[in-house]
Coordinates of C-alpha atoms and ligand atoms in Angstrom, one line a residue:
M29 CA 12.5 -20.0 -1.0
K30 CA 15.8 -18.2 -0.8
S31 CA 16.3 -15.7 -3.7
K32 CA 19.1 -16.3 -6.2
F33 CA 19.3 -12.6 -6.9
K34 CA 20.9 -10.2 -4.5
P35 CA 18.8 -7.0 -4.6
V36 CA 20.5 -3.6 -4.7
F37 CA 17.9 -2.4 -2.1
N38 CA 16.1 -4.4 0.4
F39 CA 13.8 -1.8 2.0
I40 CA 13.1 0.7 -0.8
F41 CA 11.5 0.0 -4.2
G42 CA 10.4 1.8 -7.3
P43 CA 9.9 4.6 -8.0
V44 CA 6.5 3.5 -9.2
P45 CA 3.8 5.7 -10.8
S46 CA 0.7 6.4 -8.8
R47 CA -2.3 8.4 -10.0
R48 CA -2.8 9.9 -6.6
L49 CA 0.8 10.3 -5.5
G50 CA 2.7 10.8 -8.7
V51 CA 6.2 9.4 -8.9
S52 CA 6.4 7.5 -5.7
L53 CA 9.5 5.9 -4.0
G54 CA 8.3 3.0 -1.8
V55 CA 9.7 2.3 1.6
D56 CA 8.9 -1.1 2.9
L57 CA 9.5 -1.3 6.7
M58 CA 7.9 -4.7 7.3
P59 CA 9.0 -8.3 6.6
H60 CA 6.6 -10.1 4.3
K61 CA 3.8 -10.5 5.4
T62 CA 3.4 -9.0 8.8
C63 CA 0.2 -7.1 9.4
S64 CA -2.6 -6.5 11.9
L65 CA -5.1 -7.5 9.2
D66 CA -5.4 -10.3 6.7
C67 CA -7.5 -8.7 4.0
V68 CA -9.1 -10.9 1.4
Y69 CA -8.1 -8.5 -1.4
C70 CA -4.4 -8.0 -0.2
E71 CA -2.1 -7.9 -3.2
C72 CA 0.9 -9.0 -1.1
G73 CA -0.7 -12.4 -0.3
K74 CA -1.9 -14.0 2.9
T75 CA -0.8 -12.5 6.3
T76 CA 1.6 -15.1 7.8
H77 CA 2.3 -13.0 10.9
L78 CA -0.9 -11.5 12.3
T79 CA 0.1 -9.2 15.0
T80 CA -0.5 -5.8 16.7
K81 CA 2.9 -5.8 18.4
R82 CA 5.1 -2.9 17.5
K83 CA 8.8 -3.4 17.3
E84 CA 11.8 -2.6 15.0
Y85 CA 11.0 -5.3 12.5
T86 CA 13.7 -4.2 10.1
P87 CA 16.9 -2.3 11.0
F88 CA 16.6 1.5 11.1
D89 CA 20.2 2.0 10.2
Q90 CA 20.0 0.0 7.0
I91 CA 16.8 1.7 5.9
R92 CA 18.4 5.1 6.5
K93 CA 21.5 3.9 4.5
E94 CA 19.4 2.8 1.5
L95 CA 17.5 6.1 1.6
D96 CA 20.7 8.1 1.7
I97 CA 22.1 6.2 -1.3
F98 CA 19.0 6.7 -3.3
L99 CA 18.2 10.3 -2.3
S100 CA 21.8 11.6 -2.5
S101 CA 21.4 12.4 -6.2
H102 CA 18.1 14.3 -5.4
P103 CA 16.0 12.5 -7.9
H104 CA 12.6 13.9 -8.9
L105 CA 9.9 12.3 -6.7
D106 CA 6.4 13.4 -5.9
S107 CA 6.2 11.2 -2.8
I108 CA 8.2 9.0 -0.5
T109 CA 5.6 6.4 0.5
F110 CA 5.6 4.0 3.4
S111 CA 3.8 0.9 2.0
G112 CA 4.7 -2.6 0.9
S113 CA 4.7 -6.0 2.6
G114 CA 2.7 -5.2 5.7
E115 CA 1.4 -2.5 8.1
P116 CA 4.1 0.2 8.4
T117 CA 2.8 1.6 11.7
L118 CA 3.8 -1.7 13.4
H119 CA 7.4 -0.6 12.9
L120 CA 8.5 1.1 16.1
G121 CA 10.9 3.3 14.2
I122 CA 8.5 4.8 11.6
G123 CA 8.3 8.1 13.5
E124 CA 12.2 8.4 13.6
I125 CA 12.5 7.6 9.9
I126 CA 9.9 10.3 9.0
K127 CA 11.6 12.8 11.2
Y128 CA 15.0 12.0 9.6
L129 CA 13.5 12.4 6.1
K130 CA 11.9 15.7 7.0
K131 CA 15.2 17.0 8.5
D132 CA 17.7 15.7 5.8
Y133 CA 15.4 15.7 2.7
P134 CA 12.8 18.4 3.4
E135 CA 12.1 18.8 -0.3
Y136 CA 10.2 15.5 -0.4
S137 CA 6.6 14.9 0.4
I138 CA 5.9 11.9 2.7
S139 CA 2.9 9.6 2.5
V140 CA 1.9 6.7 4.8
L141 CA -0.4 4.0 3.5
T142 CA -1.8 2.4 6.6
N143 CA -4.7 0.1 7.6
G144 CA -5.6 2.5 10.4
T145 CA -5.9 -0.1 13.1
L146 CA -3.3 1.3 15.6
F147 CA -4.3 5.0 15.8
H148 CA -6.1 4.6 19.1
S149 CA -2.6 4.8 20.5
L150 CA -1.3 8.4 20.9
E151 CA 2.2 7.1 20.3
V152 CA 1.3 5.8 16.8
R153 CA -0.5 9.0 16.0
D154 CA 2.5 11.1 17.1
A155 CA 4.8 8.8 15.0
V156 CA 3.0 9.7 11.7
A157 CA 2.2 13.3 12.6
Q158 CA 4.9 14.8 10.4
A159 CA 3.9 12.8 7.3
D160 CA 2.3 15.1 4.7
R161 CA -0.4 12.6 3.8
I162 CA -1.8 9.6 5.7
I163 CA -4.0 7.3 3.6
A164 CA -5.9 4.9 5.8
S165 CA -8.1 2.0 4.7
F166 CA -11.5 1.5 6.1
D167 CA -13.6 -1.2 4.5
A168 CA -16.4 -2.0 7.0
A169 CA -18.4 -0.4 9.7
S170 CA -20.1 -3.5 11.0
D171 CA -18.2 -6.1 12.9
T172 CA -19.3 -9.1 10.8
V173 CA -18.2 -7.5 7.5
F174 CA -15.0 -6.3 9.1
R175 CA -14.2 -9.8 10.2
T176 CA -15.1 -11.2 6.8
I177 CA -13.1 -8.7 4.6
N178 CA -10.2 -7.7 6.9
R179 CA -9.8 -10.8 9.1
P180 CA -8.3 -8.6 11.9
H181 CA -6.1 -9.6 14.8
P182 CA -8.5 -10.6 17.6
S183 CA -7.5 -7.7 19.8
I184 CA -8.6 -5.1 17.2
D185 CA -11.9 -3.3 18.0
L186 CA -13.7 -1.5 15.2
Q187 CA -15.1 1.2 17.4
E188 CA -11.7 2.0 18.8
M189 CA -10.4 2.1 15.3
V190 CA -12.9 4.8 14.3
E191 CA -12.1 6.8 17.4
G192 CA -8.4 6.5 16.7
L193 CA -8.8 7.7 13.1
A194 CA -11.0 10.6 14.3
A195 CA -8.4 11.6 16.8
L196 CA -5.7 11.4 14.2
K197 CA -7.7 13.7 11.9
K198 CA -8.3 16.2 14.7
E199 CA -4.7 16.3 15.9
C200 CA -2.9 16.2 12.6
S201 CA -2.4 19.4 10.6
N202 CA -1.7 17.4 7.4
Q203 CA -3.9 15.5 4.9
V204 CA -5.8 12.5 6.1
W205 CA -7.4 10.5 3.3
M206 CA -9.6 7.4 3.7
E207 CA -9.7 4.5 1.2
I208 CA -12.6 2.1 1.0
F209 CA -12.0 -1.2 -0.8
I210 CA -15.3 -2.5 -2.1
V211 CA -15.7 -6.3 -2.0
P212 CA -18.9 -7.0 -3.9
G213 CA -21.4 -9.0 -2.0
H214 CA -20.0 -7.9 1.4
N215 CA -19.7 -4.2 1.8
D216 CA -21.6 -2.8 -1.1
D217 CA -25.2 -3.1 0.2
D218 CA -27.0 0.2 1.1
H219 CA -27.0 -0.7 4.8
E220 CA -23.2 -1.2 5.1
L221 CA -22.4 1.7 2.8
K222 CA -24.6 4.0 5.0
Q223 CA -22.8 2.8 8.1
I224 CA -19.4 3.4 6.5
Q225 CA -20.6 6.9 5.6
G226 CA -21.6 7.3 9.3
A227 CA -18.0 6.4 10.3
M228 CA -16.7 8.9 7.7
D229 CA -18.9 11.6 9.2
I230 CA -17.1 10.9 12.6
I231 CA -13.6 10.8 11.1
K232 CA -14.1 13.7 8.7
P233 CA -11.2 12.9 6.3
H234 CA -10.1 15.4 3.8
Q235 CA -10.8 12.9 0.9
I236 CA -12.5 9.6 0.5
H237 CA -11.4 7.2 -2.2
I238 CA -13.2 4.0 -3.4
N239 CA -10.9 1.2 -4.5
T240 CA -11.6 -2.0 -6.4
L241 CA -9.8 -5.1 -7.5
D242 CA -7.2 -4.4 -10.2
R243 CA -4.7 -7.2 -9.8
P244 CA -4.8 -10.6 -8.1
G245 CA -5.9 -10.5 -4.4
T246 CA -5.3 -13.1 -1.7
E247 CA -8.7 -14.8 -2.3
D248 CA -9.8 -15.7 -5.8
W249 CA -13.5 -15.0 -5.1
V250 CA -13.0 -11.2 -4.8
Q251 CA -14.3 -9.5 -7.8
P252 CA -14.0 -5.9 -9.2
I253 CA -17.0 -3.6 -8.8
T254 CA -19.5 -3.1 -11.6
Q255 CA -20.9 0.2 -12.8
E256 CA -24.1 -0.7 -11.1
V257 CA -22.3 -1.0 -7.7
L258 CA -20.5 2.2 -8.3
K259 CA -23.8 4.1 -8.8
R260 CA -25.1 2.6 -5.6
I261 CA -22.0 3.8 -3.7
Q262 CA -22.3 7.3 -5.1
A263 CA -26.0 7.3 -4.1
C264 CA -25.2 6.2 -0.5
M265 CA -22.0 8.2 0.2
H266 CA -20.9 11.8 -0.2
N267 CA -17.8 13.2 -2.0
V268 CA -16.2 9.9 -2.9
S269 CA -13.8 9.5 -5.8
V270 CA -12.8 6.3 -7.5
V271 CA -9.2 5.3 -7.6
D272 CA -8.0 5.5 -11.2
H273 CA -5.9 2.5 -12.1
A274 CA -4.8 3.9 -15.5
K275 CA -1.0 3.7 -15.8
H276 CA 1.6 6.3 -16.5
A277 CA 5.3 6.2 -16.5
A278 CA 7.4 6.9 -13.4
F279 CA 10.5 7.7 -15.5
P280 CA 10.3 10.3 -18.2
D281 CA 12.9 8.4 -20.2
E282 CA 13.8 4.7 -20.1
F283 CA 14.8 3.5 -16.6
S284 CA 18.6 3.5 -16.5
G285 CA 19.3 1.3 -13.4
D286 CA 19.5 -2.4 -13.0
L287 CA 16.3 -3.5 -14.8
L288 CA 16.2 -7.1 -13.5
D289 CA 16.5 -5.8 -9.9
M290 CA 13.7 -3.2 -10.7
V291 CA 11.4 -5.9 -12.1
L292 CA 12.0 -8.2 -9.2
S293 CA 11.6 -5.6 -6.4
T294 CA 8.4 -4.3 -8.1
V295 CA 6.6 -7.7 -8.5
K296 CA 7.7 -8.7 -5.0
R297 CA 5.6 -5.9 -3.6
R298 CA 2.5 -6.1 -5.9
P299 CA 1.5 -8.3 -8.8
C300 CA 2.1 -6.6 -12.2
T301 CA 1.7 -7.5 -15.8
A302 CA 4.7 -7.2 -18.2
E303 CA 2.9 -4.2 -19.7
D304 CA 2.6 -2.5 -16.3
I305 CA 6.3 -2.9 -15.7
S306 CA 7.1 -1.6 -19.2
E307 CA 4.9 1.4 -18.6
I308 CA 6.5 2.1 -15.2
T309 CA 10.1 1.8 -16.4
G310 CA 9.7 3.0 -20.0
A311 CA 11.6 -0.2 -21.0
D312 CA 10.8 -2.2 -24.1
L313 CA 8.1 -4.8 -23.5
N314 CA 10.3 -7.6 -25.1
K315 CA 13.1 -6.7 -22.6
I316 CA 10.7 -6.9 -19.7
N317 CA 9.4 -10.3 -20.9
Q318 CA 13.0 -11.6 -21.2
H319 CA 13.6 -10.6 -17.5
L320 CA 10.3 -12.1 -16.4
D321 CA 11.3 -15.4 -18.1
I322 CA 14.6 -15.5 -16.2
L323 CA 12.8 -14.9 -12.9
L324 CA 10.2 -17.5 -13.8
K325 CA 12.8 -20.1 -14.7
N326 CA 14.7 -19.4 -11.5
G327 CA 11.6 -19.8 -9.4
E328 CA 11.6 -16.2 -8.2
V329 CA 8.1 -15.4 -9.4
V330 CA 4.8 -17.1 -10.4
K331 CA 2.3 -16.0 -13.0
K332 CA -1.5 -15.9 -12.9
K333 CA -4.0 -15.1 -15.7
M334 CA -6.6 -12.4 -14.8
P335 CA -9.1 -10.6 -17.0
R336 CA -6.6 -7.6 -17.3
G337 CA -3.7 -9.9 -18.4
T338 CA -1.1 -12.2 -17.0
F339 CA 0.2 -11.1 -13.6
F340 CA 3.6 -11.9 -12.2
S341 CA 4.0 -12.0 -8.4
R342 CA 6.3 -13.3 -5.7
I343 CA 6.2 -17.0 -4.8
Ligands
SF4_408 S1 -4.2 -4.9 2.3 FE1 -2.8 -3.8 3.7 S2 -3.9 -4.0 5.7 FE2 -4.8 -5.6 4.4 S3 -3.6 -7.4 4.8 FE3 -2.6 -6.4 3.0 S4 -1.0 -5.2 3.9 FE4 -2.4 -5.7 5.6

């Protein structure tokens, strides 16, 4: 459906608060939903364009223009983070955009959230080499589990993926973190966890984070981990920390920009409750609910009940 609202920014969103990254401005290089994987837990919905082809999916000049507009006032940010509607390393211009940010805005730290599937290519490793932090997902070490959870493009080889990630860590002077999303019943048994630890021993990341379902994923059957599963993970794996989903505000005072635009661009990238958005923006909950009602009535968003609350997400 064509949106009735004309957004201020098409390729950047937030800033959003992140426990790991602090106040984070999102840069979304990919059209929804273009990715080399189709993860069952993906918060952006089902992959509609499953590909490993690298190209300039969105125009470099427009991304740079939006970044210049936003960054010209030198706002406080802890990270400029490449993430959003698909796999950012599929964008052929990611290296150029990182280089331009490093040159024109050297005060900012750059993070890349990636699914790690393309690092067997030296060109892709070189493209992200100047990022301060690369956070790559790795959810399975056996082929069957990989195909069940991540539903990869047929050309992706798990062994090559591990080798690519290990080469990235070896060549890159900056931080390489790994994130393992636990899907109970699939990658939480001792055998799979030990194999994942084996892959981590080869990659040798600086940090390993365990993630779990916090908001609606693509498949309804994916469940969050229990304390019992968490204990099993900590017994099978070394030095893992659990991603903390507690919220904190991105803006010290109430957000002063276009709130409707902020609400829409946030829920377009990841499902959020009204309370999440109120915490991110510092805006009054009633005001957020009024904006969400407008977006619901105009068919811009849908809502879904989950144990943590009612989530709003893109159609
Ligand atoms: S979770 Fe990330 S890697 Fe997986 S389908 Fe979604 S965007 Fe792609």
